[in-house]
Amino acid sequence: ACSEFSQRSCEECLKNVSCLWCYTNNTCIDYPVRSILPPSSLCSLSNARWGVCWINFEALIIAIAVVAGLILVSIAVCCCYCCYCRRRSR
């Protein structure tokens, strides 16, 4: 079904969340669900778009990793701070 949107536009292709847009050859392909990341033989990460057209897959992965890392660090800092406050109050 995704191949029907090939040679059209990225926006039309990505209306369906199961589709992946590749800018190298302007094709709309089914997202490979069995692998987390699309293989480079299908489309390079810098040319692949999923979800939104304005950010490539590579940058999307980096952004998600940075946000997840910040959340984990903030949770660790909060836990350490709470443990320190409890020790100090005793």
CSV table of C-alpha atoms in Angstrom, one decimal:
chain,number,residue,atom,x,y,z
A,1,ALA,CA,0.0,0.0,0.0
A,2,CYS,CA,2.9,2.4,0.7
A,3,SER,CA,4.3,2.0,-2.7
A,4,GLU,CA,1.3,3.7,-4.2
A,5,PHE,CA,2.6,7.0,-2.7
A,6,SER,CA,6.0,6.7,-4.4
A,7,GLN,CA,7.0,9.6,-6.7
A,8,ARG,CA,4.4,11.8,-5.0
A,9,SER,CA,5.4,13.7,-1.8
A,10,CYS,CA,6.9,12.9,1.6
A,11,GLU,CA,3.8,14.4,3.3
A,12,GLU,CA,1.4,12.1,1.5
A,13,CYS,CA,3.5,9.1,2.2
A,14,LEU,CA,3.9,9.7,5.9
A,15,LYS,CA,0.2,10.2,6.5
A,16,ASN,CA,0.3,6.4,6.9
A,17,VAL,CA,2.4,5.7,10.0
A,18,SER,CA,3.5,2.3,8.6
A,19,CYS,CA,5.3,4.0,5.7
A,20,LEU,CA,8.9,5.2,5.3
A,21,TRP,CA,10.0,7.9,2.8
A,22,CYS,CA,13.4,7.6,1.2
A,23,TYR,CA,14.7,10.9,-0.4
A,24,THR,CA,17.4,9.2,-2.5
A,25,ASN,CA,14.9,7.9,-5.0
A,26,ASN,CA,11.7,9.5,-3.8
A,27,THR,CA,10.0,6.2,-2.8
A,28,CYS,CA,7.5,5.4,-0.2
A,29,ILE,CA,8.1,2.0,1.3
A,30,ASP,CA,6.7,-0.2,4.1
A,31,TYR,CA,8.5,0.3,7.3
A,32,PRO,CA,10.5,-2.9,8.1
A,33,VAL,CA,8.8,-3.9,11.3
A,34,ARG,CA,11.0,-6.8,12.0
A,35,SER,CA,14.0,-4.6,12.5
A,36,ILE,CA,14.0,-1.5,14.7
A,37,LEU,CA,16.1,0.5,12.3
A,38,PRO,CA,15.7,0.3,8.5
A,39,PRO,CA,18.6,-1.5,6.9
A,40,SER,CA,21.0,0.7,4.8
A,41,SER,CA,20.3,-1.5,1.8
A,42,LEU,CA,16.7,-0.2,1.9
A,43,CYS,CA,17.5,3.5,2.5
A,44,SER,CA,20.3,5.3,4.4
A,45,LEU,CA,19.4,6.7,7.7
A,46,SER,CA,20.3,10.3,6.6
A,47,ASN,CA,17.8,10.0,3.7
A,48,ALA,CA,15.0,8.2,5.5
A,49,ARG,CA,12.0,10.0,6.9
A,50,TRP,CA,9.5,8.5,9.3
A,51,GLY,CA,6.7,10.3,11.1
A,52,VAL,CA,7.7,13.8,9.9
A,53,CYS,CA,9.4,15.0,6.8
A,54,TRP,CA,11.5,17.8,8.2
A,55,ILE,CA,13.9,15.6,10.3
A,56,ASN,CA,15.8,12.6,9.0
A,57,PHE,CA,15.8,9.2,10.8
A,58,GLU,CA,19.4,9.6,12.0
A,59,ALA,CA,18.7,12.9,13.7
A,60,LEU,CA,15.4,11.6,15.1
A,61,ILE,CA,17.3,8.7,16.8
A,62,ILE,CA,19.9,11.0,18.2
A,63,ALA,CA,17.2,13.4,19.6
A,64,ILE,CA,15.3,10.6,21.2
A,65,ALA,CA,18.5,9.2,22.8
A,66,VAL,CA,19.5,12.7,24.2
A,67,VAL,CA,16.0,13.2,25.7
A,68,ALA,CA,16.0,9.7,27.2
A,69,GLY,CA,19.5,10.3,28.6
A,70,LEU,CA,18.5,13.6,30.1
A,71,ILE,CA,15.5,12.0,31.8
A,72,LEU,CA,17.6,9.2,33.2
A,73,VAL,CA,20.2,11.7,34.5
A,74,SER,CA,17.6,13.9,36.1
A,75,ILE,CA,16.0,10.9,37.8
A,76,ALA,CA,19.4,9.8,39.1
A,77,VAL,CA,20.2,13.3,40.4
A,78,CYS,CA,16.8,13.5,42.1
A,79,CYS,CA,17.3,10.1,43.8
A,80,CYS,CA,20.8,11.1,45.0
A,81,TYR,CA,19.6,14.4,46.2
A,82,CYS,CA,16.7,12.8,48.2
A,83,CYS,CA,19.0,10.2,49.7
A,84,TYR,CA,21.5,13.0,50.7
A,85,CYS,CA,18.7,15.1,52.3
A,86,ARG,CA,17.4,12.1,54.3
A,87,ARG,CA,20.9,11.4,55.7
A,88,ARG,CA,21.5,15.0,56.5
A,89,SER,CA,18.2,15.4,58.3
A,90,ARG,CA,18.9,12.4,60.7
